């Protein structure tokens, strides 16, 4: 396993209490980063911290990323425990309910967009403000192959992830001269708790589309992200990286 040097660097990982975010936290801690986990679930945060603190310096902050004021409070709380904010991995999000566009609940549409897209904007905005001031930063937004291809019965999720890809590209171009790299990854489905929000038919559909014939492992996602948020990634920005097991066609 390769490790990148994050000594003296601090990282915020949203959705860090479980799944993809947790795996990335493990990987960054192994590289000696200081990690601040943001998540909505306080109990899961406590459990994650107990599991991770043997690896290094871990802090936790409970935050609802769909609440702009809560995100502002979270960044201020983070600044009290870190000297800088060098890395952001934005992993927080929901799948939302499965349903046809013709039947989809407008309330559920707004809920998914509020968390998966508006929340991403709030988080990226407050973090990049700090990165611009220090002329350094690395951001990775966890999008989805659904944002490229549009999954049937997952229109809100697909639309939000497509928006997150565009947000990433825009922000990466805006900060390209400031030693800030902003990239997105578009994984195929991973076997995490987010699948509990999906119907079995939708899970079967996603698996059937992956030529590798399996879901991506969270450790595989963490491996790619760890390079993207390292100092070694000194050129690549405003880009999208697939972890689709061969599903992606562009």
PDB file of C-alpha atoms in Angstrom:
ATOM      1  CA  UNK A   1       0.000   0.000   0.000  1.00  0.00           C
ATOM      2  CA  UNK A   2       1.348   3.409  -0.970  1.00  0.00           C
ATOM      3  CA  UNK A   3       1.209   6.239   1.534  1.00  0.00           C
ATOM      4  CA  UNK A   4       1.416   9.963   0.894  1.00  0.00           C
ATOM      5  CA  UNK A   5       2.930  12.403   3.342  1.00  0.00           C
ATOM      6  CA  UNK A   6       0.311  14.545   5.056  1.00  0.00           C
ATOM      7  CA  UNK A   7       2.485  15.514   8.013  1.00  0.00           C
ATOM      8  CA  UNK A   8       1.405  18.962   9.195  1.00  0.00           C
ATOM      9  CA  UNK A   9      -1.724  18.951   7.020  1.00  0.00           C
ATOM     10  CA  UNK A  10      -5.318  19.101   8.271  1.00  0.00           C
ATOM     11  CA  UNK A  11      -8.255  17.542   6.441  1.00  0.00           C
ATOM     12  CA  UNK A  12     -12.017  17.893   6.696  1.00  0.00           C
ATOM     13  CA  UNK A  13     -13.925  14.805   5.620  1.00  0.00           C
ATOM     14  CA  UNK A  14     -17.688  15.208   5.388  1.00  0.00           C
ATOM     15  CA  UNK A  15     -19.728  12.063   5.818  1.00  0.00           C
ATOM     16  CA  UNK A  16     -16.621  10.772   7.546  1.00  0.00           C
ATOM     17  CA  UNK A  17     -18.283   8.636  10.187  1.00  0.00           C
ATOM     18  CA  UNK A  18     -18.891   5.685   7.883  1.00  0.00           C
ATOM     19  CA  UNK A  19     -18.479   4.208   4.426  1.00  0.00           C
ATOM     20  CA  UNK A  20     -16.335   6.006   1.868  1.00  0.00           C
ATOM     21  CA  UNK A  21     -15.545   8.935   4.152  1.00  0.00           C
ATOM     22  CA  UNK A  22     -14.378   6.652   6.955  1.00  0.00           C
ATOM     23  CA  UNK A  23     -12.082   4.695   4.617  1.00  0.00           C
ATOM     24  CA  UNK A  24     -10.551   7.949   3.368  1.00  0.00           C
ATOM     25  CA  UNK A  25     -10.053   9.127   6.951  1.00  0.00           C
ATOM     26  CA  UNK A  26      -8.116   5.924   7.695  1.00  0.00           C
ATOM     27  CA  UNK A  27      -5.890   6.450   4.681  1.00  0.00           C
ATOM     28  CA  UNK A  28      -5.125  10.095   5.458  1.00  0.00           C
ATOM     29  CA  UNK A  29      -4.403   9.327   9.095  1.00  0.00           C
ATOM     30  CA  UNK A  30      -1.913   6.696   7.977  1.00  0.00           C
ATOM     31  CA  UNK A  31      -0.178   9.533   6.134  1.00  0.00           C
ATOM     32  CA  UNK A  32      -0.051  11.550   9.397  1.00  0.00           C
ATOM     33  CA  UNK A  33      -2.797  14.052   8.550  1.00  0.00           C
ATOM     34  CA  UNK A  34      -4.919  15.623  11.243  1.00  0.00           C
ATOM     35  CA  UNK A  35      -8.489  14.677  10.375  1.00  0.00           C
ATOM     36  CA  UNK A  36     -11.725  16.437  11.286  1.00  0.00           C
ATOM     37  CA  UNK A  37     -14.814  14.355  10.584  1.00  0.00           C
ATOM     38  CA  UNK A  38     -18.054  16.151   9.777  1.00  0.00           C
ATOM     39  CA  UNK A  39     -21.231  14.111   9.926  1.00  0.00           C
ATOM     40  CA  UNK A  40     -24.888  14.465  10.873  1.00  0.00           C
ATOM     41  CA  UNK A  41     -24.974  11.420  13.168  1.00  0.00           C
ATOM     42  CA  UNK A  42     -23.323  12.183  16.513  1.00  0.00           C
ATOM     43  CA  UNK A  43     -23.414   8.556  17.668  1.00  0.00           C
ATOM     44  CA  UNK A  44     -21.672   7.369  14.516  1.00  0.00           C
ATOM     45  CA  UNK A  45     -19.124  10.155  14.909  1.00  0.00           C
ATOM     46  CA  UNK A  46     -18.269   8.963  18.410  1.00  0.00           C
ATOM     47  CA  UNK A  47     -17.931   5.381  17.183  1.00  0.00           C
ATOM     48  CA  UNK A  48     -15.756   6.445  14.255  1.00  0.00           C
ATOM     49  CA  UNK A  49     -13.477   8.472  16.488  1.00  0.00           C
ATOM     50  CA  UNK A  50     -13.039   5.517  18.845  1.00  0.00           C
ATOM     51  CA  UNK A  51     -12.007   3.339  15.902  1.00  0.00           C
ATOM     52  CA  UNK A  52      -9.674   5.872  14.319  1.00  0.00           C
ATOM     53  CA  UNK A  53      -7.921   7.644  17.173  1.00  0.00           C
ATOM     54  CA  UNK A  54      -5.281   4.922  17.484  1.00  0.00           C
ATOM     55  CA  UNK A  55      -4.102   5.962  14.005  1.00  0.00           C
ATOM     56  CA  UNK A  56      -3.610   9.628  14.818  1.00  0.00           C
ATOM     57  CA  UNK A  57      -5.238  12.972  15.527  1.00  0.00           C
ATOM     58  CA  UNK A  58      -9.017  12.880  14.973  1.00  0.00           C
ATOM     59  CA  UNK A  59     -11.646  15.497  15.788  1.00  0.00           C
ATOM     60  CA  UNK A  60     -15.395  15.279  15.162  1.00  0.00           C
ATOM     61  CA  UNK A  61     -18.058  17.896  14.479  1.00  0.00           C
ATOM     62  CA  UNK A  62     -21.765  17.198  14.070  1.00  0.00           C
ATOM     63  CA  UNK A  63     -23.235  19.232  11.220  1.00  0.00           C
ATOM     64  CA  UNK A  64     -26.207  19.229   8.876  1.00  0.00           C
ATOM     65  CA  UNK A  65     -24.603  20.258   5.588  1.00  0.00           C
ATOM     66  CA  UNK A  66     -27.980  21.253   4.114  1.00  0.00           C
ATOM     67  CA  UNK A  67     -28.103  24.081   6.687  1.00  0.00           C
ATOM     68  CA  UNK A  68     -25.846  26.916   5.543  1.00  0.00           C
ATOM     69  CA  UNK A  69     -25.655  28.450   9.012  1.00  0.00           C
ATOM     70  CA  UNK A  70     -24.698  25.077  10.494  1.00  0.00           C
ATOM     71  CA  UNK A  71     -21.896  24.728   7.941  1.00  0.00           C
ATOM     72  CA  UNK A  72     -20.607  28.168   8.924  1.00  0.00           C
ATOM     73  CA  UNK A  73     -20.598  27.137  12.582  1.00  0.00           C
ATOM     74  CA  UNK A  74     -18.803  23.915  11.692  1.00  0.00           C
ATOM     75  CA  UNK A  75     -16.008  25.670   9.827  1.00  0.00           C
ATOM     76  CA  UNK A  76     -15.529  28.072  12.722  1.00  0.00           C
ATOM     77  CA  UNK A  77     -15.376  25.138  15.158  1.00  0.00           C
ATOM     78  CA  UNK A  78     -12.869  23.414  12.899  1.00  0.00           C
ATOM     79  CA  UNK A  79     -10.619  26.459  12.841  1.00  0.00           C
ATOM     80  CA  UNK A  80     -10.406  26.283  16.626  1.00  0.00           C
ATOM     81  CA  UNK A  81      -8.788  22.827  16.469  1.00  0.00           C
ATOM     82  CA  UNK A  82      -6.645  23.175  13.328  1.00  0.00           C
ATOM     83  CA  UNK A  83      -3.994  25.681  12.294  1.00  0.00           C
ATOM     84  CA  UNK A  84      -5.008  25.396   8.656  1.00  0.00           C
ATOM     85  CA  UNK A  85      -7.528  23.639   6.422  1.00  0.00           C
ATOM     86  CA  UNK A  86      -5.473  22.002   3.712  1.00  0.00           C
ATOM     87  CA  UNK A  87      -7.714  19.208   2.456  1.00  0.00           C
ATOM     88  CA  UNK A  88     -11.435  18.763   1.924  1.00  0.00           C
ATOM     89  CA  UNK A  89     -12.986  15.466   0.955  1.00  0.00           C
ATOM     90  CA  UNK A  90     -16.697  16.039   0.525  1.00  0.00           C
ATOM     91  CA  UNK A  91     -18.340  12.636   0.862  1.00  0.00           C
ATOM     92  CA  UNK A  92     -21.599  13.429   2.674  1.00  0.00           C
ATOM     93  CA  UNK A  93     -24.788  12.702   0.786  1.00  0.00           C
ATOM     94  CA  UNK A  94     -27.892  10.574   0.443  1.00  0.00           C
ATOM     95  CA  UNK A  95     -29.320   8.351  -2.278  1.00  0.00           C
ATOM     96  CA  UNK A  96     -32.913   9.446  -1.814  1.00  0.00           C
ATOM     97  CA  UNK A  97     -35.954   7.420  -2.719  1.00  0.00           C
ATOM     98  CA  UNK A  98     -36.210   5.439  -5.930  1.00  0.00           C
ATOM     99  CA  UNK A  99     -39.046   6.380  -8.251  1.00  0.00           C
ATOM    100  CA  UNK A 100     -39.931   7.393 -11.765  1.00  0.00           C
ATOM    101  CA  UNK A 101     -39.718  11.071 -12.677  1.00  0.00           C
ATOM    102  CA  UNK A 102     -43.414  11.020 -13.543  1.00  0.00           C
ATOM    103  CA  UNK A 103     -44.228   9.985  -9.978  1.00  0.00           C
ATOM    104  CA  UNK A 104     -41.373  11.531  -8.007  1.00  0.00           C
ATOM    105  CA  UNK A 105     -42.269  13.496  -4.897  1.00  0.00           C
ATOM    106  CA  UNK A 106     -41.303  17.188  -5.213  1.00  0.00           C
ATOM    107  CA  UNK A 107     -40.560  17.192  -1.482  1.00  0.00           C
ATOM    108  CA  UNK A 108     -38.122  14.283  -1.894  1.00  0.00           C
ATOM    109  CA  UNK A 109     -36.550  15.980  -4.915  1.00  0.00           C
ATOM    110  CA  UNK A 110     -35.881  19.104  -2.845  1.00  0.00           C
ATOM    111  CA  UNK A 111     -34.504  17.032   0.059  1.00  0.00           C
ATOM    112  CA  UNK A 112     -31.970  15.253  -2.156  1.00  0.00           C
ATOM    113  CA  UNK A 113     -30.911  18.435  -3.958  1.00  0.00           C
ATOM    114  CA  UNK A 114     -30.603  20.314  -0.668  1.00  0.00           C
ATOM    115  CA  UNK A 115     -28.231  17.727   0.783  1.00  0.00           C
ATOM    116  CA  UNK A 116     -26.333  16.463  -2.251  1.00  0.00           C
ATOM    117  CA  UNK A 117     -25.917  19.695  -4.224  1.00  0.00           C
ATOM    118  CA  UNK A 118     -26.720  22.735  -2.099  1.00  0.00           C
ATOM    119  CA  UNK A 119     -24.880  21.175   0.835  1.00  0.00           C
ATOM    120  CA  UNK A 120     -21.865  20.557  -1.379  1.00  0.00           C
ATOM    121  CA  UNK A 121     -21.879  24.216  -2.391  1.00  0.00           C
ATOM    122  CA  UNK A 122     -22.050  25.417   1.222  1.00  0.00           C
ATOM    123  CA  UNK A 123     -19.157  23.159   2.253  1.00  0.00           C
ATOM    124  CA  UNK A 124     -16.949  23.901  -0.757  1.00  0.00           C
ATOM    125  CA  UNK A 125     -17.533  27.634  -0.401  1.00  0.00           C
ATOM    126  CA  UNK A 126     -16.508  28.008   3.243  1.00  0.00           C
ATOM    127  CA  UNK A 127     -13.495  25.740   2.830  1.00  0.00           C
ATOM    128  CA  UNK A 128     -12.177  27.286  -0.373  1.00  0.00           C
ATOM    129  CA  UNK A 129     -12.369  30.751   1.175  1.00  0.00           C
ATOM    130  CA  UNK A 130      -9.758  29.575   3.677  1.00  0.00           C
ATOM    131  CA  UNK A 131      -7.667  27.842   1.028  1.00  0.00           C
ATOM    132  CA  UNK A 132      -7.547  30.955  -1.134  1.00  0.00           C
ATOM    133  CA  UNK A 133      -6.315  32.985   1.839  1.00  0.00           C
ATOM    134  CA  UNK A 134      -3.446  30.537   2.454  1.00  0.00           C
ATOM    135  CA  UNK A 135      -2.733  29.898  -1.260  1.00  0.00           C
ATOM    136  CA  UNK A 136      -2.930  26.121  -0.842  1.00  0.00           C
ATOM    137  CA  UNK A 137      -5.598  23.457  -0.838  1.00  0.00           C
ATOM    138  CA  UNK A 138      -6.778  20.143  -2.176  1.00  0.00           C
ATOM    139  CA  UNK A 139     -10.479  19.341  -2.617  1.00  0.00           C
ATOM    140  CA  UNK A 140     -12.104  16.134  -3.797  1.00  0.00           C
ATOM    141  CA  UNK A 141     -15.857  15.947  -4.202  1.00  0.00           C
ATOM    142  CA  UNK A 142     -17.366  12.474  -4.198  1.00  0.00           C
ATOM    143  CA  UNK A 143     -19.793  12.490  -7.119  1.00  0.00           C
ATOM    144  CA  UNK A 144     -21.096   9.351  -8.859  1.00  0.00           C
ATOM    145  CA  UNK A 145     -21.189   7.652 -12.229  1.00  0.00           C
ATOM    146  CA  UNK A 146     -24.917   8.415 -11.996  1.00  0.00           C
ATOM    147  CA  UNK A 147     -23.999  12.067 -12.475  1.00  0.00           C
ATOM    148  CA  UNK A 148     -22.572  11.213 -15.888  1.00  0.00           C
ATOM    149  CA  UNK A 149     -25.059   8.629 -17.099  1.00  0.00           C
ATOM    150  CA  UNK A 150     -28.301   9.297 -15.204  1.00  0.00           C
ATOM    151  CA  UNK A 151     -29.655   6.252 -13.395  1.00  0.00           C
ATOM    152  CA  UNK A 152     -33.315   5.412 -13.972  1.00  0.00           C
ATOM    153  CA  UNK A 153     -35.487   5.778 -10.849  1.00  0.00           C
ATOM    154  CA  UNK A 154     -32.759   7.954  -9.307  1.00  0.00           C
ATOM    155  CA  UNK A 155     -33.321  11.271 -11.051  1.00  0.00           C
ATOM    156  CA  UNK A 156     -32.757  13.538  -8.042  1.00  0.00           C
ATOM    157  CA  UNK A 157     -29.536  11.802  -7.057  1.00  0.00           C
ATOM    158  CA  UNK A 158     -28.282  11.734 -10.650  1.00  0.00           C
ATOM    159  CA  UNK A 159     -29.109  15.409 -11.158  1.00  0.00           C
ATOM    160  CA  UNK A 160     -27.428  16.415  -7.904  1.00  0.00           C
ATOM    161  CA  UNK A 161     -24.257  14.497  -8.751  1.00  0.00           C
ATOM    162  CA  UNK A 162     -24.199  15.987 -12.253  1.00  0.00           C
ATOM    163  CA  UNK A 163     -24.415  19.395 -10.609  1.00  0.00           C
ATOM    164  CA  UNK A 164     -21.586  18.480  -8.255  1.00  0.00           C
ATOM    165  CA  UNK A 165     -19.396  17.570 -11.231  1.00  0.00           C
ATOM    166  CA  UNK A 166     -20.087  20.972 -12.801  1.00  0.00           C
ATOM    167  CA  UNK A 167     -19.486  22.768  -9.493  1.00  0.00           C
ATOM    168  CA  UNK A 168     -16.136  21.008  -9.204  1.00  0.00           C
ATOM    169  CA  UNK A 169     -15.084  22.002 -12.708  1.00  0.00           C
ATOM    170  CA  UNK A 170     -16.098  25.624 -12.163  1.00  0.00           C
ATOM    171  CA  UNK A 171     -14.322  25.906  -8.814  1.00  0.00           C
ATOM    172  CA  UNK A 172     -11.220  24.164 -10.122  1.00  0.00           C
ATOM    173  CA  UNK A 173     -10.928  26.680 -12.951  1.00  0.00           C
ATOM    174  CA  UNK A 174     -11.472  29.607 -10.576  1.00  0.00           C
ATOM    175  CA  UNK A 175      -8.658  28.512  -8.247  1.00  0.00           C
ATOM    176  CA  UNK A 176      -6.190  27.020 -10.722  1.00  0.00           C
ATOM    177  CA  UNK A 177      -3.577  29.756 -10.208  1.00  0.00           C
ATOM    178  CA  UNK A 178      -3.682  29.550  -6.409  1.00  0.00           C
ATOM    179  CA  UNK A 179      -2.024  26.147  -5.742  1.00  0.00           C
ATOM    180  CA  UNK A 180      -5.483  24.718  -5.123  1.00  0.00           C
ATOM    181  CA  UNK A 181      -6.605  21.515  -6.828  1.00  0.00           C
ATOM    182  CA  UNK A 182     -10.322  20.775  -7.028  1.00  0.00           C
ATOM    183  CA  UNK A 183     -11.343  17.429  -8.497  1.00  0.00           C
ATOM    184  CA  UNK A 184     -14.221  14.988  -8.388  1.00  0.00           C
ATOM    185  CA  UNK A 185     -14.422  11.224  -8.510  1.00  0.00           C
ATOM    186  CA  UNK A 186     -17.313   9.296 -10.016  1.00  0.00           C
ATOM    187  CA  UNK A 187     -17.414   5.847  -8.442  1.00  0.00           C
ATOM    188  CA  UNK A 188     -19.811   3.099  -9.309  1.00  0.00           C
ATOM    189  CA  UNK A 189     -21.859   1.848  -6.381  1.00  0.00           C
ATOM    190  CA  UNK A 190     -19.991   0.751  -3.261  1.00  0.00           C
ATOM    191  CA  UNK A 191     -21.317  -1.727  -0.706  1.00  0.00           C
ATOM    192  CA  UNK A 192     -22.042   0.858   1.980  1.00  0.00           C
ATOM    193  CA  UNK A 193     -25.076   1.809   4.057  1.00  0.00           C
ATOM    194  CA  UNK A 194     -26.275   4.212   1.374  1.00  0.00           C
ATOM    195  CA  UNK A 195     -27.583   1.143  -0.476  1.00  0.00           C
ATOM    196  CA  UNK A 196     -30.080   0.694   2.348  1.00  0.00           C
ATOM    197  CA  UNK A 197     -31.942   3.661   0.844  1.00  0.00           C
ATOM    198  CA  UNK A 198     -32.282   1.913  -2.538  1.00  0.00           C
ATOM    199  CA  UNK A 199     -34.675  -0.750  -3.749  1.00  0.00           C
ATOM    200  CA  UNK A 200     -33.228  -4.167  -4.502  1.00  0.00           C
ATOM    201  CA  UNK A 201     -34.192  -3.699  -8.135  1.00  0.00           C
ATOM    202  CA  UNK A 202     -32.103  -0.527  -8.299  1.00  0.00           C
ATOM    203  CA  UNK A 203     -29.147  -2.223  -6.596  1.00  0.00           C
ATOM    204  CA  UNK A 204     -29.356  -5.092  -9.077  1.00  0.00           C
ATOM    205  CA  UNK A 205     -29.485  -2.606 -11.963  1.00  0.00           C
ATOM    206  CA  UNK A 206     -26.353  -0.804 -10.798  1.00  0.00           C
ATOM    207  CA  UNK A 207     -24.422  -4.042 -10.341  1.00  0.00           C
ATOM    208  CA  UNK A 208     -25.480  -5.293 -13.774  1.00  0.00           C
ATOM    209  CA  UNK A 209     -23.928  -2.207 -15.405  1.00  0.00           C
ATOM    210  CA  UNK A 210     -20.422  -2.793 -13.973  1.00  0.00           C
ATOM    211  CA  UNK A 211     -18.200  -4.861 -16.304  1.00  0.00           C
ATOM    212  CA  UNK A 212     -15.986  -5.843 -13.350  1.00  0.00           C
ATOM    213  CA  UNK A 213     -19.011  -7.663 -11.978  1.00  0.00           C
ATOM    214  CA  UNK A 214     -18.720  -6.284  -8.453  1.00  0.00           C
ATOM    215  CA  UNK A 215     -19.124  -3.115  -6.434  1.00  0.00           C
ATOM    216  CA  UNK A 216     -16.150  -0.838  -5.878  1.00  0.00           C
ATOM    217  CA  UNK A 217     -14.414  -1.250  -2.517  1.00  0.00           C
ATOM    218  CA  UNK A 218     -14.157   1.775  -0.260  1.00  0.00           C
ATOM    219  CA  UNK A 219     -10.436   1.104   0.095  1.00  0.00           C
ATOM    220  CA  UNK A 220     -10.068   1.453  -3.675  1.00  0.00           C
ATOM    221  CA  UNK A 221     -11.775   4.829  -3.544  1.00  0.00           C
ATOM    222  CA  UNK A 222      -9.557   5.924  -0.655  1.00  0.00           C
ATOM    223  CA  UNK A 223      -6.443   4.988  -2.629  1.00  0.00           C
ATOM    224  CA  UNK A 224      -7.346   7.297  -5.511  1.00  0.00           C
ATOM    225  CA  UNK A 225      -8.458  10.134  -3.261  1.00  0.00           C
ATOM    226  CA  UNK A 226      -5.269  10.034  -1.209  1.00  0.00           C
ATOM    227  CA  UNK A 227      -3.197  10.945  -4.283  1.00  0.00           C
ATOM    228  CA  UNK A 228      -5.642  13.613  -5.432  1.00  0.00           C
ATOM    229  CA  UNK A 229      -5.418  15.419  -2.072  1.00  0.00           C
ATOM    230  CA  UNK A 230      -1.644  15.053  -1.760  1.00  0.00           C
ATOM    231  CA  UNK A 231       0.958  17.695  -2.593  1.00  0.00           C
ATOM    232  CA  UNK A 232       2.090  15.426  -5.429  1.00  0.00           C
ATOM    233  CA  UNK A 233      -1.066  16.384  -7.292  1.00  0.00           C
ATOM    234  CA  UNK A 234       0.351  19.744  -8.252  1.00  0.00           C
ATOM    235  CA  UNK A 235      -1.178  20.090 -11.742  1.00  0.00           C
ATOM    236  CA  UNK A 236      -4.437  18.188 -12.113  1.00  0.00           C
ATOM    237  CA  UNK A 237      -7.525  20.236 -11.295  1.00  0.00           C
ATOM    238  CA  UNK A 238     -11.122  20.746 -12.483  1.00  0.00           C
ATOM    239  CA  UNK A 239     -11.111  17.086 -13.513  1.00  0.00           C
ATOM    240  CA  UNK A 240     -13.250  13.999 -12.965  1.00  0.00           C
ATOM    241  CA  UNK A 241     -11.851  10.543 -12.244  1.00  0.00           C
ATOM    242  CA  UNK A 242     -13.846   7.369 -12.766  1.00  0.00           C
ATOM    243  CA  UNK A 243     -13.876   4.377 -10.459  1.00  0.00           C
ATOM    244  CA  UNK A 244     -16.620   2.629 -12.363  1.00  0.00           C
ATOM    245  CA  UNK A 245     -15.189  -0.814 -12.992  1.00  0.00           C
ATOM    246  CA  UNK A 246     -15.459  -0.201 -16.714  1.00  0.00           C
ATOM    247  CA  UNK A 247     -18.989   1.225 -16.689  1.00  0.00           C
ATOM    248  CA  UNK A 248     -18.083   4.785 -17.693  1.00  0.00           C
ATOM    249  CA  UNK A 249     -18.337   5.509 -21.402  1.00  0.00           C
ATOM    250  CA  UNK A 250     -16.975   9.086 -21.272  1.00  0.00           C
TER     251      UNK A 250
END
